[in-house]
XYZ file of C-alpha atoms in Angstrom:
429
model
C 219.373 160.461 -36.957
C 217.291 160.381 -33.796
C 218.755 156.999 -32.780
C 222.273 158.336 -33.308
C 221.583 161.241 -30.962
C 219.741 159.166 -28.360
C 221.450 159.189 -24.938
C 224.327 161.316 -26.200
C 225.927 163.911 -23.920
C 224.635 166.642 -26.240
C 220.981 165.606 -25.922
C 221.240 164.882 -22.192
C 222.614 168.393 -21.718
C 219.405 169.895 -23.161
C 217.814 169.055 -19.811
C 220.436 171.158 -18.068
C 219.847 174.019 -20.505
C 216.083 173.800 -19.920
C 216.312 173.843 -16.124
C 219.155 176.263 -15.624
C 217.797 179.229 -17.593
C 214.794 179.812 -15.294
C 216.612 178.445 -12.237
C 219.478 180.889 -12.666
C 217.099 183.791 -13.276
C 215.362 182.753 -10.066
C 218.477 182.391 -7.905
C 220.113 185.558 -9.247
C 217.141 187.900 -8.993
C 214.410 186.686 -6.648
C 216.010 188.271 -3.567
C 216.787 191.432 -5.507
C 213.201 191.525 -6.808
C 211.533 191.143 -3.418
C 214.022 193.102 -1.305
C 215.268 195.917 -3.519
C 212.399 196.312 -6.000
C 209.356 195.478 -3.848
C 210.869 196.676 -0.563
C 210.297 193.521 1.514
C 212.506 193.742 4.624
C 215.603 191.551 4.591
C 214.525 189.884 7.859
C 211.284 188.671 6.218
C 213.147 187.628 3.086
C 215.573 185.599 5.226
C 212.744 183.978 7.190
C 210.976 182.907 3.985
C 214.240 181.606 2.510
C 214.992 179.599 5.658
C 211.578 177.907 5.671
C 211.861 177.266 1.935
C 215.340 175.735 2.267
C 214.347 173.458 5.167
C 211.414 172.161 3.105
C 213.759 171.756 0.148
C 216.180 169.654 2.182
C 213.477 167.440 3.697
C 211.602 166.510 0.528
C 214.646 165.655 -1.617
C 215.384 162.182 -0.136
C 211.718 161.183 -0.369
C 211.484 162.122 -4.047
C 214.701 160.187 -4.698
C 213.423 157.063 -2.943
C 210.122 157.060 -4.842
C 211.951 157.671 -8.116
C 214.217 154.646 -7.585
C 211.186 152.435 -6.913
C 209.180 153.634 -9.917
C 208.948 150.986 -12.636
C 207.044 151.776 -15.832
C 207.558 150.968 -19.502
C 208.647 154.595 -19.914
C 211.341 154.249 -17.251
C 211.837 155.402 -13.681
C 212.819 159.037 -14.165
C 211.057 160.273 -17.312
C 207.445 159.968 -16.008
C 208.315 162.125 -12.992
C 209.885 164.793 -15.175
C 206.940 164.861 -17.595
C 204.515 165.297 -14.705
C 206.506 168.126 -13.108
C 206.888 170.286 -16.231
C 203.544 172.176 -15.983
C 203.940 172.533 -12.193
C 207.370 174.081 -12.603
C 206.102 176.525 -15.226
C 203.177 177.723 -13.090
C 205.165 178.098 -9.858
C 208.071 179.901 -11.555
C 205.634 182.463 -12.951
C 204.002 182.733 -9.511
C 207.324 183.726 -7.870
C 207.661 186.783 -10.115
C 203.979 187.735 -10.312
C 202.818 188.847 -6.840
C 199.526 190.782 -6.650
C 199.904 194.533 -6.648
C 199.066 196.680 -3.637
C 199.324 194.033 -0.917
C 200.774 194.693 2.546
C 204.270 193.671 3.639
C 202.954 190.577 5.397
C 200.717 189.776 2.440
C 203.769 190.008 0.195
C 205.720 187.829 2.633
C 202.967 185.176 2.586
C 202.843 185.157 -1.218
C 206.646 184.976 -1.355
C 206.792 182.025 1.053
C 204.033 179.991 -0.633
C 205.477 180.628 -4.089
C 208.938 179.517 -2.937
C 207.634 176.292 -1.363
C 205.594 175.289 -4.417
C 208.340 176.254 -6.859
C 210.917 174.293 -4.907
C 208.801 171.109 -4.837
C 208.372 171.122 -8.623
C 212.047 171.962 -9.206
C 213.204 169.211 -6.841
C 211.250 166.517 -8.687
C 212.941 167.502 -11.944
C 216.457 167.974 -10.547
C 216.456 164.669 -8.631
C 215.332 162.640 -11.633
C 217.526 164.492 -14.109
C 220.608 164.104 -11.915
C 219.897 160.403 -11.322
C 220.131 159.746 -15.066
C 223.774 160.887 -15.309
C 225.551 157.917 -13.636
C 223.073 155.511 -15.273
C 223.570 156.738 -18.847
C 227.326 157.419 -18.720
C 229.787 154.863 -17.350
C 233.534 155.163 -16.772
C 235.692 158.180 -15.962
C 236.356 159.257 -19.556
C 232.770 159.016 -20.726
C 231.588 160.864 -17.642
C 234.276 163.535 -18.069
C 233.091 164.121 -21.636
C 229.396 164.134 -20.644
C 230.055 166.452 -17.705
C 232.014 168.871 -19.885
C 229.259 169.048 -22.514
C 226.632 169.365 -19.791
C 228.484 172.204 -18.109
C 229.025 173.920 -21.447
C 225.253 173.991 -21.866
C 224.903 175.078 -18.259
C 227.161 178.071 -18.839
C 225.046 179.116 -21.816
C 222.017 178.837 -19.524
C 223.757 180.804 -16.779
C 224.639 183.496 -19.284
C 221.027 183.751 -20.464
C 219.594 183.502 -16.943
C 221.818 186.254 -15.577
C 222.979 188.546 -18.377
C 219.800 188.491 -20.499
C 217.337 188.573 -17.593
C 217.968 192.249 -16.622
C 217.393 193.234 -20.239
C 214.106 191.348 -20.275
C 212.681 192.549 -16.973
C 213.651 196.149 -17.745
C 211.866 195.856 -21.103
C 208.786 193.810 -20.185
C 208.654 193.500 -16.392
C 209.393 190.558 -14.105
C 206.076 188.780 -14.669
C 206.305 188.730 -18.470
C 209.945 187.693 -18.220
C 208.923 184.672 -16.122
C 206.240 183.656 -18.658
C 208.772 183.797 -21.497
C 211.287 181.663 -19.562
C 208.595 179.145 -18.573
C 207.680 178.570 -22.221
C 211.334 178.240 -23.238
C 211.843 175.732 -20.413
C 208.978 173.543 -21.679
C 210.284 173.437 -25.250
C 213.853 172.542 -24.259
C 212.764 169.979 -21.671
C 210.587 168.151 -24.205
C 213.537 167.989 -26.634
C 215.599 166.400 -23.861
C 212.931 163.871 -22.869
C 212.324 162.712 -26.422
C 216.050 162.030 -26.857
C 216.673 159.987 -23.703
C 215.985 156.295 -23.159
C 216.620 154.788 -19.751
C 218.708 151.668 -19.194
C 216.366 148.645 -19.141
C 218.839 146.701 -16.997
C 218.711 149.388 -14.318
C 214.960 148.797 -14.004
C 215.644 145.124 -13.216
C 218.060 146.010 -10.421
C 216.656 144.881 -7.031
C 215.685 147.744 -4.764
C 216.249 147.918 -1.041
C 213.380 148.728 1.308
C 212.889 152.233 2.681
C 214.930 151.772 5.859
C 217.643 149.676 4.240
C 218.042 152.092 1.317
C 218.563 155.089 3.560
C 220.651 153.121 6.048
C 223.144 152.105 3.357
C 223.278 155.656 2.029
C 223.780 157.177 5.468
C 226.580 154.683 6.212
C 228.594 155.811 3.173
C 231.178 158.057 4.812
C 232.905 158.999 1.541
C 229.610 160.183 0.081
C 228.832 162.336 3.108
C 232.234 163.991 3.407
C 232.337 164.681 -0.337
C 228.930 166.362 -0.317
C 229.566 168.335 2.874
C 232.671 169.766 1.201
C 230.624 170.498 -1.907
C 227.927 172.245 0.121
C 230.345 174.994 1.192
C 231.523 175.512 -2.397
C 227.948 175.397 -3.670
C 227.131 178.208 -1.248
C 229.547 180.379 -3.183
C 227.711 179.729 -6.463
C 224.436 180.873 -4.946
C 225.986 183.764 -3.061
C 227.692 185.134 -6.165
C 224.503 184.872 -8.220
C 222.335 186.621 -5.651
C 224.929 189.266 -4.712
C 226.101 190.417 -8.150
C 223.106 192.748 -8.801
C 223.771 194.427 -5.432
C 227.545 194.446 -6.073
C 226.946 196.213 -9.396
C 224.689 198.819 -7.803
C 226.458 199.592 -4.532
C 230.139 198.676 -5.131
C 230.792 199.232 -8.833
C 228.074 201.923 -8.969
C 227.082 201.076 -12.520
C 223.587 201.564 -13.990
C 221.182 198.653 -14.450
C 221.827 198.654 -18.181
C 225.456 197.621 -17.589
C 224.730 194.758 -15.189
C 224.342 192.380 -18.130
C 227.887 193.209 -19.267
C 229.259 192.364 -15.833
C 227.360 189.070 -15.677
C 228.370 188.142 -19.213
C 232.055 188.626 -18.333
C 231.828 185.748 -15.877
C 229.806 183.285 -17.866
C 231.187 183.896 -21.361
C 234.687 183.194 -20.018
C 233.505 179.936 -18.462
C 232.417 178.396 -21.790
C 235.951 177.806 -23.185
C 237.339 177.178 -19.712
C 235.183 174.096 -19.129
C 237.085 172.490 -22.010
C 240.364 173.424 -20.350
C 239.152 171.587 -17.258
C 238.071 168.635 -19.418
C 241.635 168.435 -20.735
C 243.002 168.595 -17.190
C 240.598 166.078 -15.659
C 241.376 163.452 -18.324
C 245.018 163.593 -17.259
C 244.609 163.215 -13.514
C 242.662 161.365 -10.892
C 239.132 162.876 -10.721
C 239.389 163.322 -6.955
C 242.585 165.356 -7.298
C 241.001 167.342 -10.112
C 238.051 168.193 -7.871
C 240.376 169.424 -5.098
C 242.352 171.482 -7.592
C 239.119 173.134 -8.766
C 238.317 174.205 -5.194
C 241.706 175.883 -4.795
C 241.383 177.595 -8.170
C 237.888 178.807 -7.284
C 239.084 180.253 -3.959
C 241.952 182.164 -5.579
C 239.723 183.488 -8.362
C 237.352 185.116 -5.854
C 239.960 187.461 -4.383
C 240.038 190.068 -7.205
C 236.327 190.820 -6.673
C 237.303 192.694 -3.507
C 239.214 195.264 -5.594
C 236.391 196.009 -8.038
C 235.504 199.710 -8.295
C 234.148 200.209 -11.816
C 232.652 198.253 -14.695
C 236.109 197.618 -16.176
C 237.658 196.247 -12.972
C 234.477 194.283 -12.250
C 234.621 192.646 -15.684
C 238.305 191.762 -15.224
C 237.564 190.165 -11.857
C 234.571 188.341 -13.358
C 236.721 186.735 -16.050
C 239.084 185.391 -13.385
C 236.166 183.976 -11.397
C 235.175 182.090 -14.543
C 238.228 179.824 -14.349
C 237.510 178.630 -10.828
C 233.792 178.308 -11.468
C 234.378 176.195 -14.590
C 236.449 173.684 -12.620
C 233.856 173.338 -9.896
C 231.092 172.805 -12.457
C 232.916 170.016 -14.333
C 234.507 167.894 -11.590
C 231.840 166.994 -8.948
C 229.538 164.903 -11.236
C 232.467 162.635 -12.132
C 233.345 161.977 -8.472
C 229.665 161.424 -7.650
C 229.432 158.765 -10.373
C 232.433 156.936 -8.916
C 230.864 156.900 -5.450
C 227.548 155.547 -6.805
C 229.365 152.829 -8.762
C 231.164 151.717 -5.597
C 227.825 151.474 -3.801
C 226.372 149.312 -6.601
C 229.283 146.889 -6.307
C 228.685 146.652 -2.571
C 224.862 146.403 -2.478
C 223.886 145.133 -5.944
C 221.258 147.914 -6.105
C 221.428 150.969 -8.353
C 220.085 153.861 -6.295
C 221.000 156.944 -8.285
C 217.758 158.611 -7.203
C 218.407 158.345 -3.476
C 222.049 159.327 -3.838
C 221.185 162.328 -5.999
C 218.443 163.349 -3.575
C 220.473 162.915 -0.391
C 223.342 164.808 -2.039
C 220.819 167.544 -2.721
C 219.717 167.394 0.913
C 223.305 167.936 2.064
C 224.196 170.627 -0.444
C 220.906 172.437 0.199
C 222.506 173.460 3.470
C 224.443 175.816 1.220
C 221.266 177.832 0.821
C 220.922 178.145 4.586
C 224.542 179.247 4.868
C 224.007 181.796 2.099
C 220.813 183.144 3.720
C 222.554 183.381 7.099
C 225.596 185.134 5.602
C 223.361 187.620 3.796
C 221.406 188.316 6.980
C 224.412 188.604 9.330
C 226.493 190.815 7.045
C 223.386 192.950 6.443
C 222.945 193.421 10.200
C 226.622 194.266 10.714
C 226.575 197.018 8.078
C 222.961 198.114 8.532
C 221.473 196.998 5.199
C 217.719 196.241 5.490
C 216.295 196.720 1.988
C 216.548 198.897 -1.094
C 214.513 201.525 0.733
C 216.762 201.269 3.827
C 220.258 200.402 2.546
C 222.017 201.593 5.702
C 225.076 203.824 6.043
C 227.519 201.597 4.140
C 225.879 199.288 1.549
C 229.164 199.203 -0.382
C 230.923 197.376 2.464
C 227.946 195.028 2.858
C 228.217 193.683 -0.656
C 231.995 193.884 -0.963
C 232.254 191.449 1.965
C 229.438 189.243 0.669
C 231.000 188.805 -2.765
C 234.637 188.259 -1.772
C 235.509 187.728 1.896
C 232.651 185.335 2.735
C 233.080 183.198 -0.440
C 236.847 182.935 0.094
C 236.334 181.614 3.615
C 233.709 179.103 2.452
C 235.928 177.743 -0.318
C 238.882 177.293 2.022
C 236.628 175.300 4.374
C 235.464 173.222 1.402
C 239.049 172.400 0.407
C 240.057 171.397 3.935
C 237.090 169.015 4.196
C 237.907 167.574 0.746
C 241.209 166.261 2.108
C 239.235 163.706 4.150
C 237.584 162.162 1.062
C 239.230 158.820 0.264
C 238.390 156.711 -2.796
C 240.287 153.542 -3.670
C 240.618 153.132 -7.454
C 241.898 150.367 -9.706
C 242.796 150.636 -13.411
C 239.629 148.649 -14.206
C 237.500 151.290 -12.458
C 238.791 153.985 -14.778
C 237.939 152.278 -18.090
C 235.222 153.765 -20.238
């Protein structure tokens, strides 16, 4: 039975489930926790986020390079993931467990150090997990199936990480919530690792030196344009996650107990919709499918502007689910095509570097999100939960609809410059 499940999309997706539950709880609530609950000023939150995101962008390519050059009997990626599991657990708990009674600058220092350490552990896991996808699954159809299953698991994780998290931290506090998620992460990640075996042939692939590896990656124009476009769309994912708790409080004016219903409306709707996108993507060129998902995502954001109650917020959330589902399914397939083209050209499989450099580019989305949060906050006077300013409703109405719409339109326009030449042979599974 174990051999039958080995390297299947279902077992690979357990890694996504493991990572995304705590990662989504982090991205959705860490700003809310420090700014609105602990009262840390938005300027200090933004400064910490900026430093954290710069560090995140810098270390990704290095982790990818070292991963590609690792060669053990256990594989290239699995040893890194095993080693990072306890580090991720400890640093995730640290983010949500600051000491009580410390000053604002003491809280800022704790916040910054926790973010930097958490990000390093998370990056090691994400780079190595992502590098396994194009290695384990080959061909458009196999990748479309694997991506759909993976994103189905991701939506379950998003649902738990967003909709269940408020229930947990209201019942047991943020610190105990983080301990529970850390333990769940470890169990699911070990299930994933025991069910994955790396490709022995990939280990034999010759590896370029440090300069040559990065030079070839940096020369790949298609790769860069694709990921720059993705970075603007990825900003929307992060912005929605971090803004929804504020949107619920200041725009919809619903109590904390109903926030889980709002979050569930988005992510429950995405689960069946990823299979709709799987059906679509199998019937069109993956590049065109990716562009279509960007347009759908942009249009689905608009109704959030008109939200005024739990009911209208839920309706808008369901519509967002369609666009979000498309953007979750399509990019991994296009990324796999780009990496395959590079292998044909260089004779070297460098999934680690490509995954890491893609992360470096898309991490700019975090900087864009932090800047948008800061600028819109200044315009409307929002500083923190203790100093929300004269019009917090406008602050978060703009952050959840107008800003994301603009970012997705930019993403689509850049996507028009991505060119990939395909042959029928390329598309075989």
